Coordinates of C-alpha atoms and ligand atoms in Angstrom, one line a residue:
M1453 CA -35.3 -12.1 15.2
A1454 CA -37.6 -12.8 18.5
E1455 CA -36.2 -11.3 21.7
N1456 CA -33.6 -13.6 23.9
I1457 CA -33.9 -16.3 21.6
R1458 CA -32.5 -19.5 23.5
L1459 CA -29.7 -21.4 22.1
D1460 CA -27.1 -23.9 22.5
A1461 CA -24.4 -22.2 20.8
I1462 CA -23.8 -18.9 19.6
V1463 CA -20.7 -18.8 16.8
V1464 CA -19.5 -15.3 16.2
G1465 CA -17.6 -14.8 13.0
A1466 CA -17.9 -16.5 9.4
G1467 CA -14.5 -16.8 8.3
F1468 CA -12.7 -20.2 8.1
A1469 CA -13.2 -20.9 11.4
G1470 CA -16.7 -19.8 12.6
L1471 CA -18.0 -21.4 9.2
Y1472 CA -16.8 -25.0 10.2
A1473 CA -18.0 -24.4 13.7
V1474 CA -21.4 -23.6 12.9
H1475 CA -21.2 -26.8 10.6
K1476 CA -19.8 -28.8 13.1
L1477 CA -22.2 -27.9 16.0
R1478 CA -25.6 -28.3 13.4
E1479 CA -24.2 -31.8 12.8
Q1480 CA -24.2 -32.3 16.6
G1481 CA -27.5 -31.6 16.7
L1482 CA -27.0 -28.1 18.5
S1483 CA -29.4 -25.4 17.9
V1484 CA -26.8 -22.8 16.5
Q1485 CA -26.8 -19.1 15.7
G1486 CA -23.7 -17.2 13.9
Y1487 CA -23.3 -13.6 13.6
E1488 CA -21.1 -11.8 11.5
R1489 CA -20.4 -8.2 11.1
G1490 CA -20.2 -8.1 7.4
A1491 CA -22.8 -8.7 4.7
G1492 CA -21.2 -11.6 3.5
V1493 CA -19.2 -14.8 4.6
G1494 CA -15.1 -14.8 4.0
G1495 CA -13.9 -13.2 7.3
V1496 CA -10.7 -11.6 6.0
W1497 CA -11.0 -12.5 2.8
Y1498 CA -14.3 -10.6 2.8
W1499 CA -12.6 -7.3 3.7
N1500 CA -9.0 -7.4 2.6
R1501 CA -10.0 -6.6 -1.0
Y1502 CA -6.5 -4.5 -1.7
P1503 CA -5.1 -5.1 -5.4
G1504 CA -3.1 -7.6 -5.4
A1505 CA -4.6 -9.5 -2.4
R1506 CA -3.4 -13.1 -2.0
C1507 CA -2.9 -15.9 0.2
D1508 CA 1.0 -16.7 1.0
I1509 CA 0.2 -20.3 2.0
E1510 CA -0.4 -22.7 -1.3
S1511 CA -4.0 -23.1 -2.1
M1512 CA -4.0 -27.1 -2.3
E1513 CA -3.1 -26.5 1.6
Y1514 CA -5.2 -23.5 2.4
S1515 CA -8.5 -24.8 2.3
Y1516 CA -10.9 -26.9 4.6
S1517 CA -10.2 -30.9 5.0
F1518 CA -13.0 -32.0 6.9
S1519 CA -15.2 -33.1 3.4
E1520 CA -13.2 -35.3 1.1
A1521 CA -15.8 -34.2 -1.6
L1522 CA -15.5 -30.7 -1.2
Q1523 CA -11.5 -30.9 -1.2
Q1524 CA -11.7 -33.1 -4.7
E1525 CA -14.7 -31.0 -6.2
W1526 CA -12.7 -27.5 -5.8
E1527 CA -10.7 -26.9 -8.4
W1528 CA -8.2 -24.0 -7.4
K1529 CA -6.7 -22.1 -10.4
E1530 CA -3.4 -20.6 -9.0
K1531 CA -0.5 -22.1 -6.8
F1532 CA -1.2 -19.0 -4.4
A1533 CA -4.9 -18.2 -4.5
S1534 CA -6.3 -14.7 -5.0
Q1535 CA -8.5 -12.8 -2.8
P1536 CA -11.4 -13.4 -5.0
E1537 CA -10.8 -16.6 -5.4
I1538 CA -10.8 -17.7 -1.9
L1539 CA -13.8 -15.7 -1.5
A1540 CA -15.5 -17.5 -4.1
Y1541 CA -14.2 -20.9 -2.5
L1542 CA -15.7 -19.8 1.1
N1543 CA -19.1 -18.9 -0.6
H1544 CA -19.2 -22.4 -2.1
V1545 CA -18.4 -23.6 1.1
A1546 CA -21.5 -21.9 2.5
D1547 CA -24.0 -23.1 -0.1
R1548 CA -22.7 -26.3 -0.2
F1549 CA -23.0 -26.9 3.6
D1550 CA -26.4 -24.6 3.6
L1551 CA -24.5 -22.4 6.5
R1552 CA -26.0 -19.0 5.3
R1553 CA -29.3 -20.0 7.0
S1554 CA -27.4 -20.2 10.5
Y1555 CA -26.1 -16.6 10.3
L1556 CA -27.4 -12.9 10.7
F1557 CA -25.0 -10.9 8.6
E1558 CA -24.4 -7.5 9.3
T1559 CA -24.7 -7.9 12.8
E1560 CA -22.6 -6.8 15.2
V1561 CA -22.4 -8.6 18.8
R1562 CA -21.9 -5.6 21.0
S1563 CA -21.8 -7.5 24.5
A1564 CA -21.8 -10.8 26.0
H1565 CA -22.5 -11.3 29.5
Y1566 CA -22.0 -14.6 31.4
D1567 CA -25.1 -15.5 34.0
A1568 CA -23.4 -17.7 36.4
E1569 CA -26.9 -19.0 37.9
E1570 CA -28.0 -20.0 34.3
G1571 CA -24.8 -20.9 33.2
A1572 CA -25.5 -18.9 30.0
W1573 CA -24.3 -16.0 28.0
T1574 CA -26.6 -13.3 27.0
L1575 CA -25.6 -11.5 24.1
T1576 CA -26.6 -7.8 22.7
L1577 CA -26.4 -7.2 19.0
S1578 CA -25.9 -4.3 16.9
D1579 CA -29.9 -4.7 15.7
G1580 CA -30.7 -4.1 19.2
S1581 CA -32.2 -7.4 20.0
A1582 CA -30.6 -10.1 22.7
A1583 CA -29.9 -13.9 22.4
V1584 CA -29.0 -16.4 25.2
S1585 CA -26.8 -19.5 24.7
R1586 CA -25.2 -22.0 26.8
Y1587 CA -21.9 -21.8 24.6
L1588 CA -20.1 -19.0 23.0
I1589 CA -17.7 -19.6 20.4
L1590 CA -15.8 -16.5 19.3
G1591 CA -14.2 -16.9 15.4
V1592 CA -13.6 -13.4 15.2
G1593 CA -10.2 -13.6 13.6
C1594 CA -6.7 -12.7 14.5
L1595 CA -6.1 -9.9 11.8
S1596 CA -9.6 -8.3 11.7
T1597 CA -9.1 -4.9 13.6
A1598 CA -7.6 -2.8 11.4
M1599 CA -4.9 -0.3 12.7
K1600 CA -5.0 3.0 11.5
P1601 CA -2.6 5.5 12.9
R1602 CA -3.4 8.9 14.3
I1603 CA -2.0 11.5 11.8
E1604 CA -2.8 15.1 12.5
G1605 CA -5.0 16.9 9.8
A1606 CA -6.6 13.8 8.3
E1607 CA -9.9 15.4 8.1
R1608 CA -8.7 18.5 6.1
F1609 CA -7.1 16.4 3.4
A1610 CA -9.4 16.5 0.3
G1611 CA -8.3 13.4 -1.0
Q1612 CA -9.4 9.4 -0.4
I1613 CA -7.9 7.9 2.7
L1614 CA -8.0 4.0 2.4
H1615 CA -7.1 0.9 4.6
T1616 CA -6.1 -2.2 3.2
G1617 CA -8.0 -4.0 5.6
H1618 CA -11.2 -2.5 4.6
W1619 CA -11.1 -1.6 0.8
P1620 CA -13.6 -0.3 -0.4
H1621 CA -16.2 -3.4 -2.1
E1622 CA -17.1 -1.2 -5.4
G1623 CA -13.2 -1.0 -6.2
V1624 CA -11.1 2.1 -6.3
D1625 CA -9.9 3.7 -9.6
L1626 CA -6.2 4.5 -9.2
A1627 CA -5.5 5.3 -12.8
G1628 CA -3.9 8.6 -13.2
K1629 CA -3.6 9.3 -9.6
R1630 CA -1.0 10.3 -7.0
V1631 CA -1.2 7.6 -4.6
G1632 CA 0.8 7.1 -1.4
I1633 CA 1.0 3.9 0.8
V1634 CA 2.3 3.7 4.1
G1635 CA 3.5 0.3 5.4
T1636 CA 5.7 -2.5 3.8
G1637 CA 4.3 -5.6 5.6
S1638 CA 2.4 -8.7 3.7
S1639 CA -0.3 -6.2 2.4
G1640 CA 1.9 -3.5 1.6
V1641 CA 4.2 -5.8 -0.6
Q1642 CA 1.3 -7.2 -2.2
A1643 CA -0.4 -4.0 -3.3
V1644 CA 2.8 -1.8 -4.5
P1645 CA 3.2 -3.7 -7.7
M1646 CA -0.4 -3.7 -8.5
I1647 CA -1.2 -0.1 -7.6
A1648 CA 2.2 0.7 -9.6
R1649 CA 0.7 -0.6 -12.6
Q1650 CA -2.4 2.0 -12.3
A1651 CA -1.1 5.3 -10.4
A1652 CA 0.6 8.2 -12.2
E1653 CA 2.8 8.1 -9.1
L1654 CA 3.4 6.1 -6.1
T1655 CA 5.2 7.1 -3.1
V1656 CA 5.7 4.1 -0.7
F1657 CA 6.2 5.4 2.9
Q1658 CA 8.5 2.6 4.7
R1659 CA 9.2 2.5 8.2
T1660 CA 10.9 -0.9 8.4
A1661 CA 11.9 -2.9 5.7
T1662 CA 10.8 -6.2 5.2
Y1663 CA 12.1 -9.5 4.0
T1664 CA 10.1 -10.5 0.9
V1665 CA 10.9 -13.7 -1.5
P1666 CA 9.3 -13.9 -4.9
A1667 CA 6.0 -16.3 -5.0
R1668 CA 6.8 -17.4 -8.4
N1669 CA 3.0 -17.8 -8.8
A1670 CA 1.4 -19.7 -11.6
P1671 CA -1.4 -21.6 -12.9
L1672 CA -1.7 -25.0 -10.9
D1673 CA 0.0 -27.7 -12.6
P1674 CA -2.8 -30.3 -13.3
A1675 CA -0.2 -33.3 -12.6
E1676 CA 0.4 -31.8 -9.3
V1677 CA -3.3 -31.4 -8.4
H1678 CA -3.8 -35.1 -9.6
R1679 CA -0.9 -36.2 -7.5
V1680 CA -2.6 -34.5 -4.3
K1681 CA -6.2 -35.8 -5.1
T1682 CA -5.2 -39.0 -5.7
D1683 CA -4.6 -39.3 -1.7
Y1684 CA -5.4 -36.1 -0.3
A1685 CA -5.8 -37.6 3.1
D1686 CA -2.0 -38.6 3.2
F1687 CA -0.9 -35.1 2.1
R1688 CA -3.3 -33.3 5.0
R1689 CA -1.6 -35.6 7.4
R1690 CA 1.7 -35.1 6.4
N1691 CA 1.3 -31.3 6.5
R1692 CA -0.2 -31.9 10.0
K1693 CA 3.3 -33.1 11.4
M1694 CA 5.1 -29.9 10.2
V1695 CA 5.6 -27.1 12.8
G1696 CA 3.4 -24.7 10.9
A1697 CA 0.6 -27.7 9.8
R1698 CA 1.9 -26.9 6.2
G1699 CA 4.4 -27.9 3.6
A1700 CA 5.8 -30.8 4.3
D1701 CA 6.6 -31.4 0.7
R1702 CA 8.9 -27.7 0.6
L1703 CA 9.2 -26.6 3.9
N1704 CA 11.1 -29.6 5.9
P1705 CA 14.2 -28.1 6.9
D1706 CA 17.4 -29.7 5.5
P1707 CA 18.7 -31.5 8.6
K1708 CA 22.1 -30.0 7.8
S1709 CA 23.4 -26.7 9.0
V1710 CA 24.2 -23.9 7.1
F1711 CA 27.9 -23.9 8.7
E1712 CA 28.4 -27.8 7.3
A1713 CA 28.1 -26.1 4.0
S1714 CA 30.7 -24.7 1.8
P1715 CA 29.8 -20.7 1.0
E1716 CA 29.2 -22.0 -2.9
E1717 CA 27.3 -24.8 -1.9
R1718 CA 25.1 -22.4 0.3
L1719 CA 25.0 -20.2 -2.4
D1720 CA 23.5 -22.7 -5.0
A1721 CA 21.0 -24.0 -2.2
F1722 CA 19.8 -20.6 -1.8
L1723 CA 19.7 -19.3 -5.5
A1724 CA 17.7 -22.6 -6.2
R1725 CA 15.2 -21.9 -3.3
W1726 CA 14.8 -18.0 -4.6
A1727 CA 14.4 -19.6 -8.2
E1728 CA 11.5 -22.2 -6.7
G1729 CA 9.7 -19.1 -4.6
G1730 CA 7.7 -19.1 -1.6
M1731 CA 8.9 -19.4 1.9
G1732 CA 11.4 -22.3 1.4
I1733 CA 14.4 -20.2 1.8
Q1734 CA 13.9 -20.4 5.6
A1735 CA 14.0 -24.5 5.0
T1736 CA 17.4 -24.3 3.3
Y1737 CA 19.2 -25.4 6.4
S1738 CA 18.1 -26.6 9.9
D1739 CA 19.6 -24.0 11.8
L1740 CA 18.5 -20.5 9.9
R1741 CA 15.5 -20.0 11.9
S1742 CA 17.4 -21.0 15.3
D1743 CA 20.8 -19.4 15.3
L1744 CA 21.4 -15.9 15.2
E1745 CA 24.7 -16.4 12.9
A1746 CA 23.2 -19.0 10.6
N1747 CA 20.0 -16.6 10.0
T1748 CA 22.5 -13.5 9.1
I1749 CA 23.9 -15.8 6.5
V1750 CA 20.5 -16.1 4.8
A1751 CA 19.8 -12.6 5.4
D1752 CA 22.7 -11.4 3.7
F1753 CA 21.6 -13.5 0.7
V1754 CA 18.2 -11.7 0.4
R1755 CA 19.9 -8.5 1.0
D1756 CA 22.3 -9.1 -1.7
Q1757 CA 19.2 -10.3 -4.4
I1758 CA 18.0 -6.8 -3.6
R1759 CA 21.1 -5.0 -4.2
A1760 CA 21.2 -6.8 -7.9
T1761 CA 17.5 -6.0 -8.6
V1762 CA 17.1 -2.3 -7.3
Q1763 CA 18.7 -0.2 -9.7
D1764 CA 19.4 3.0 -7.3
P1765 CA 21.8 2.0 -4.4
Q1766 CA 20.4 4.2 -2.0
T1767 CA 16.7 2.8 -2.7
A1768 CA 18.5 -0.7 -2.4
E1769 CA 19.7 0.3 0.9
L1770 CA 16.8 1.7 2.3
L1771 CA 14.9 -1.7 1.2
C1772 CA 17.7 -4.2 2.8
P1773 CA 15.8 -5.4 6.1
K1774 CA 18.3 -5.2 9.2
Q1775 CA 16.1 -7.4 11.4
V1776 CA 16.5 -11.0 12.0
L1777 CA 15.0 -12.8 9.0
G1778 CA 11.4 -14.2 9.8
C1779 CA 11.2 -12.8 12.9
K1780 CA 8.3 -10.6 11.4
R1781 CA 6.3 -12.6 9.4
M1782 CA 8.3 -13.2 5.7
C1783 CA 6.3 -11.8 2.8
I1784 CA 6.0 -13.5 -0.6
D1785 CA 5.9 -11.0 -3.6
T1786 CA 5.3 -10.6 -7.4
G1787 CA 7.6 -8.0 -8.4
Y1788 CA 8.0 -6.0 -5.4
Y1789 CA 11.7 -4.8 -5.4
E1790 CA 11.4 -4.4 -9.2
T1791 CA 8.7 -1.8 -8.8
F1792 CA 11.2 0.6 -7.1
N1793 CA 13.0 0.8 -10.5
L1794 CA 9.9 2.5 -12.1
P1795 CA 10.3 6.2 -12.8
H1796 CA 6.7 6.9 -11.1
V1797 CA 7.9 5.2 -7.8
R1798 CA 9.7 6.5 -4.9
L1799 CA 10.4 5.3 -1.4
V1800 CA 10.3 7.2 1.5
D1801 CA 12.1 6.3 5.0
V1802 CA 9.7 7.4 7.5
K1803 CA 12.0 6.1 10.6
A1804 CA 14.2 8.8 9.5
N1805 CA 11.5 11.0 8.5
P1806 CA 8.3 10.4 10.4
L1807 CA 5.2 11.0 9.3
A1808 CA 4.1 14.5 10.7
H1809 CA 0.4 15.4 9.3
F1810 CA -1.9 15.5 6.3
T1811 CA -2.2 18.9 4.4
E1812 CA -5.3 19.7 2.3
T1813 CA -2.9 17.9 -0.6
G1814 CA -0.8 15.5 0.6
L1815 CA 1.2 13.8 3.6
V1816 CA 4.4 15.2 5.3
A1817 CA 7.1 13.3 6.3
G1818 CA 10.3 15.0 7.8
E1819 CA 9.9 18.2 6.0
I1820 CA 9.0 17.5 2.8
E1821 CA 5.1 17.4 1.7
Y1822 CA 4.6 14.5 -0.9
P1823 CA 1.1 15.5 -2.9
L1824 CA -1.2 12.4 -2.8
D1825 CA -5.1 12.1 -4.1
V1826 CA -4.9 9.0 -2.3
A1827 CA -3.6 7.8 0.9
I1828 CA -3.3 3.8 1.6
F1829 CA -2.6 2.4 5.0
A1830 CA -1.3 -1.2 4.8
T1831 CA -0.5 -0.5 8.6
G1832 CA -1.7 -3.9 10.0
F1833 CA -4.1 -5.3 12.8
D1834 CA -4.7 -5.1 16.4
A1835 CA -3.8 -8.8 15.7
M1836 CA -5.0 -11.5 18.0
T1837 CA -6.9 -9.8 20.8
G1838 CA -8.2 -6.8 19.0
S1839 CA -11.7 -8.0 17.9
L1840 CA -12.2 -10.1 20.6
L1841 CA -11.6 -7.3 23.3
A1842 CA -13.9 -4.8 21.0
M1843 CA -16.9 -6.6 22.8
D1844 CA -17.8 -5.7 25.6
I1845 CA -17.2 -9.4 27.4
R1846 CA -17.7 -9.9 30.9
G1847 CA -17.6 -13.2 32.7
R1848 CA -18.1 -14.6 36.3
D1849 CA -18.9 -11.5 38.6
G1850 CA -19.1 -9.1 35.9
V1851 CA -15.2 -9.2 35.3
T1852 CA -14.3 -7.9 31.9
L1853 CA -12.3 -9.8 29.6
R1854 CA -10.1 -6.3 28.7
D1855 CA -9.4 -6.2 32.5
A1856 CA -8.5 -10.3 32.8
W1857 CA -6.2 -9.8 29.9
A1858 CA -5.1 -6.4 31.0
A1859 CA -1.2 -7.6 31.3
G1860 CA -1.8 -9.5 28.0
P1861 CA -4.2 -12.4 26.8
R1862 CA -4.3 -15.5 29.4
T1863 CA -5.5 -18.4 28.1
Y1864 CA -5.4 -22.2 28.7
L1865 CA -4.6 -24.1 25.3
G1866 CA -5.6 -20.9 23.7
V1867 CA -9.3 -22.1 24.0
G1868 CA -10.7 -21.1 27.3
T1869 CA -9.9 -18.3 29.7
L1870 CA -10.7 -18.5 33.6
G1871 CA -13.7 -16.4 34.7
F1872 CA -15.0 -16.8 31.2
P1873 CA -17.0 -20.4 31.5
N1874 CA -18.3 -22.1 28.6
M1875 CA -16.7 -19.3 26.4
F1876 CA -14.3 -21.1 23.7
I1877 CA -11.8 -19.2 21.3
L1878 CA -11.1 -20.4 17.5
A1879 CA -7.6 -19.7 16.7
G1880 CA -7.1 -17.8 19.8
P1881 CA -3.8 -16.3 21.9
G1882 CA -2.0 -19.2 22.8
S1883 CA -2.7 -21.4 20.1
P1884 CA -0.9 -22.2 17.2
S1885 CA -3.3 -19.8 15.0
V1886 CA -1.1 -17.2 12.8
L1887 CA 2.0 -19.4 12.9
A1888 CA -0.2 -22.5 11.4
N1889 CA -2.3 -22.9 8.1
V1890 CA -5.0 -21.2 9.8
P1891 CA -7.8 -23.1 8.2
I1892 CA -6.2 -26.4 9.3
A1893 CA -5.7 -24.7 12.9
A1894 CA -9.5 -23.5 12.8
E1895 CA -10.4 -27.1 12.1
Q1896 CA -8.2 -28.5 14.8
H1897 CA -10.2 -26.0 17.2
V1898 CA -13.4 -26.7 16.4
D1899 CA -13.1 -30.4 16.2
W1900 CA -11.8 -30.4 19.7
I1901 CA -14.2 -28.2 21.0
T1902 CA -17.1 -29.6 19.6
G1903 CA -15.9 -33.3 21.0
M1904 CA -15.6 -31.0 24.6
I1905 CA -19.3 -29.8 24.1
A1906 CA -20.4 -33.3 23.4
Y1907 CA -18.5 -34.8 26.4
L1908 CA -20.2 -32.0 28.7
D1909 CA -23.4 -32.8 27.3
A1910 CA -23.4 -36.7 27.6
R1911 CA -22.9 -35.6 31.2
G1912 CA -25.1 -32.8 31.4
A1913 CA -22.8 -30.6 32.7
K1914 CA -23.7 -26.9 33.3
A1915 CA -20.1 -25.3 32.6
I1916 CA -16.7 -25.7 31.9
E1917 CA -13.8 -23.3 32.4
P1918 CA -9.8 -23.2 32.8
Q1919 CA -8.1 -24.0 36.3
Q1920 CA -5.7 -21.5 37.4
C1921 CA -3.0 -23.4 37.4
A1922 CA -3.6 -25.0 34.3
Q1923 CA -3.9 -21.5 32.6
D1924 CA -0.8 -20.0 34.2
G1925 CA 1.0 -22.9 33.2
W1926 CA 0.0 -23.0 29.7
V1927 CA 0.8 -19.0 29.6
E1928 CA 4.3 -19.9 30.8
H1929 CA 4.9 -22.9 28.2
V1930 CA 3.7 -20.3 25.5
N1931 CA 6.3 -18.0 26.6
A1932 CA 9.1 -20.1 27.0
V1933 CA 8.5 -21.9 23.8
A1934 CA 8.7 -18.2 22.1
A1935 CA 11.8 -17.5 24.4
G1936 CA 13.9 -20.3 22.6
T1937 CA 13.2 -19.0 19.1
L1938 CA 14.0 -15.8 17.2
Y1939 CA 10.7 -14.4 17.4
T1940 CA 11.2 -12.1 20.2
S1941 CA 14.2 -10.5 18.9
C1942 CA 12.4 -7.7 17.0
D1943 CA 9.1 -5.8 17.4
S1944 CA 6.3 -7.5 15.7
W1945 CA 2.6 -8.0 15.8
Y1946 CA 2.8 -11.4 17.2
L1947 CA 4.3 -9.1 20.2
G1948 CA 1.7 -6.6 20.0
A1949 CA 4.5 -4.1 19.5
N1950 CA 2.6 -2.4 16.8
V1951 CA -0.3 -1.1 18.9
P1952 CA 0.5 1.6 21.0
G1953 CA -0.1 0.6 24.9
K1954 CA -0.5 -3.0 24.5
S1955 CA 1.0 -5.6 26.9
R1956 CA 4.3 -7.1 25.0
V1957 CA 3.6 -10.5 24.9
F1958 CA 4.2 -13.2 22.4
M1959 CA 0.4 -14.4 21.4
P1960 CA 0.8 -17.3 19.5
L1961 CA 2.3 -20.8 20.0
L1962 CA 4.5 -22.1 17.8
G1963 CA 4.2 -25.9 17.0
F1964 CA 1.2 -27.4 15.5
P1965 CA 1.8 -31.0 16.3
A1966 CA 3.0 -31.0 19.5
Y1967 CA 0.2 -28.8 20.4
E1968 CA -2.3 -30.9 18.9
A1969 CA -1.0 -33.7 20.6
R1970 CA -1.3 -31.5 24.0
C1971 CA -4.9 -31.2 23.3
D1972 CA -5.6 -34.9 22.5
A1973 CA -4.1 -35.9 25.7
V1974 CA -6.0 -33.5 27.5
A1975 CA -9.2 -34.6 25.9
A1976 CA -8.3 -38.1 26.6
E1977 CA -7.5 -37.3 30.4
G1978 CA -11.5 -36.2 30.8
Y1979 CA -10.3 -32.8 29.7
S1980 CA -7.5 -32.3 32.6
G1981 CA -6.6 -28.8 33.9
F1982 CA -10.6 -27.7 33.3
D1983 CA -13.1 -27.1 36.3
I1984 CA -16.7 -28.9 34.9
T1985 CA -19.5 -27.7 36.7
P1986 CA -22.6 -30.1 37.3
A1987 CA -25.9 -29.2 36.3
Ligands
LIG1189 O1 0.4 -5.7 8.5 P1 1.9 -5.4 9.1 P2 0.0 -6.1 7.1 N1 3.9 4.7 10.4 O2 1.7 -5.2 10.7 C1 4.3 -0.1 9.0 C2 -1.2 -11.3 7.2 N2 -1.3 -11.1 5.8 O3 -1.4 -5.8 6.8 O4 7.0 -2.6 10.8 C3 4.7 4.1 9.6 O5 2.6 -6.9 8.8 C4 4.7 -1.2 9.8 O6 6.1 -0.7 9.9 P3 6.7 -1.7 11.3 C5 0.1 -11.8 7.6 O7 0.1 -12.9 8.5 C6 -0.9 -12.3 5.1 O8 1.0 -5.9 5.9 O9 5.8 -1.5 12.5 N3 4.4 2.9 9.2 C7 4.7 -2.0 8.8 O10 5.7 -2.0 7.3 C8 0.6 -10.5 7.9 O11 2.0 -10.5 8.9 C9 -1.0 -12.1 3.6 O12 8.0 -0.4 11.6 C10 3.7 2.3 9.9 C11 3.2 -2.1 7.9 O13 2.8 -0.9 8.4 C12 -0.3 -9.7 8.6 O14 -1.3 -10.1 8.0 C13 -1.7 -10.7 3.1 C14 2.9 2.8 11.0 C15 2.3 -2.9 8.6 O15 2.5 -4.4 8.3 C16 -0.3 -8.4 8.7 O16 0.1 -7.7 7.4 C17 -1.8 -9.7 4.0 C18 3.2 3.9 11.0 N4 2.4 5.0 12.1 C19 -1.6 -9.9 5.5 N5 2.4 1.7 11.3 C20 -0.7 -13.0 3.1 O17 -1.3 -14.4 3.1 C21 2.3 0.7 10.9 N6 3.3 0.8 10.1 C22 0.0 -12.7 1.6

């Protein structure tokens, strides 16, 4: 690429958000360049290739809605799509809309510095080149920077060390191997049953037990597909009115309180949800997610299912989560608890016996060495801010994003941040992002941001950035919304609690429909809360 190419917009990332941003900006007639560190499109679905990787949102919903032709022609195979299927879908989208020609792959953005005089961003890239653009659009993903705990002695371990979020593309042969997996969040819960099928021995190192319900995944029913496709637009509209922009047909809470139901009624209702599978169990009654006592009732039901499934009482007890149900993201699984009944699978409590160090032949927890050929870390991500702060981003007056966000991310609408004009974040902290159906949340952000760019360009404006009071008010609002829920009652990655030293701030905003309405109102008011600099 030529040095210092000057563009209208740069998009970083080729996941759901970045791909649609490139498409939409190009349609708007802007010159656009995308950069992506992977060798292909897909974002998290490009990197997370571990055995069992699958989406926990139903495939008819977890997809783009912007093109009727696309949503009609694509045929999802299963209720919950697997990683290879979602990656194939995103490759299809890239081909169908000819998006690859706007990307440079295997290219990392090292730095992005704003020049206030020019009203432009200069980026330096891993290939040594530079690019200049008016707008910088960051679609770097909320769960893209892997967290690998530092465990002493890793360099002397003779086996293989892997992270689920950076799974080797050529695959890993685990047949006949002694495998250890650290972490029992969504990734661990999905990987454990699949790895147990191959490995000679599987040791699961658990720090915190998680709530997981059966997915009951199955091939999609053609009648259901037909029903949705007959009026896909209406299906999307109804889902957009849901707090998480999904699940209008299943996740709408019963208006009844759990306390209005008899113990027998409750049990029947919970069992029906358990049999149906997916996350609907949280919607069995209206107050399960808001009232601690109500939450304990559904949590007790799940603990009873675990005790009924896992034969060894000690293992069952260890697998029973103690925290509020739904405080950390709930998982859905296929045969997770049943896996612990297999003779070659064992569970190790690393809260009681913390991981100490690697030896040449295994991993030591407490006083015991567990011999391993492969150690897998399913230990999550530096969520929401990790990939943004990995780049050297400097705004007006050379202030770094890292300094501006030292006490936690501060944004207005999750889109822009004071001091960083013309920089827009897709699914950023302070927006519904990970608490919503991400492809839909990404589309909403891209549509809104491209609308704002059209507004600025029509007025020949040079720059836009949030006002101090608007940003302060927004941060307060995001915190207030979270404070009224049970989300803040435990340590989770939503709060940054999984990253040593990270400021403890609830990062996503709960409530997609209210958020979308607020964004629309801000646009209708001529982008109120933003300062616009004329050319
Ligand atoms: O990561 P996590 P994940 N020693 O952070 C443990 C999405 N996702 O990759 O809870 C020992 O949830 C940690 O323990 P604790 C989804 O949004 C979706 O599983 O911190 N253990 C926890 O058990 C999800 O929420 C899908 O005590 C350590 C685990 O590692 C998000 O990605 C699939 C440890 C990390 O769990 C992240 O999920 C996969 C240490 N030093 C991911 N450090 C689907 O759509 C961490 N842990 C289904």
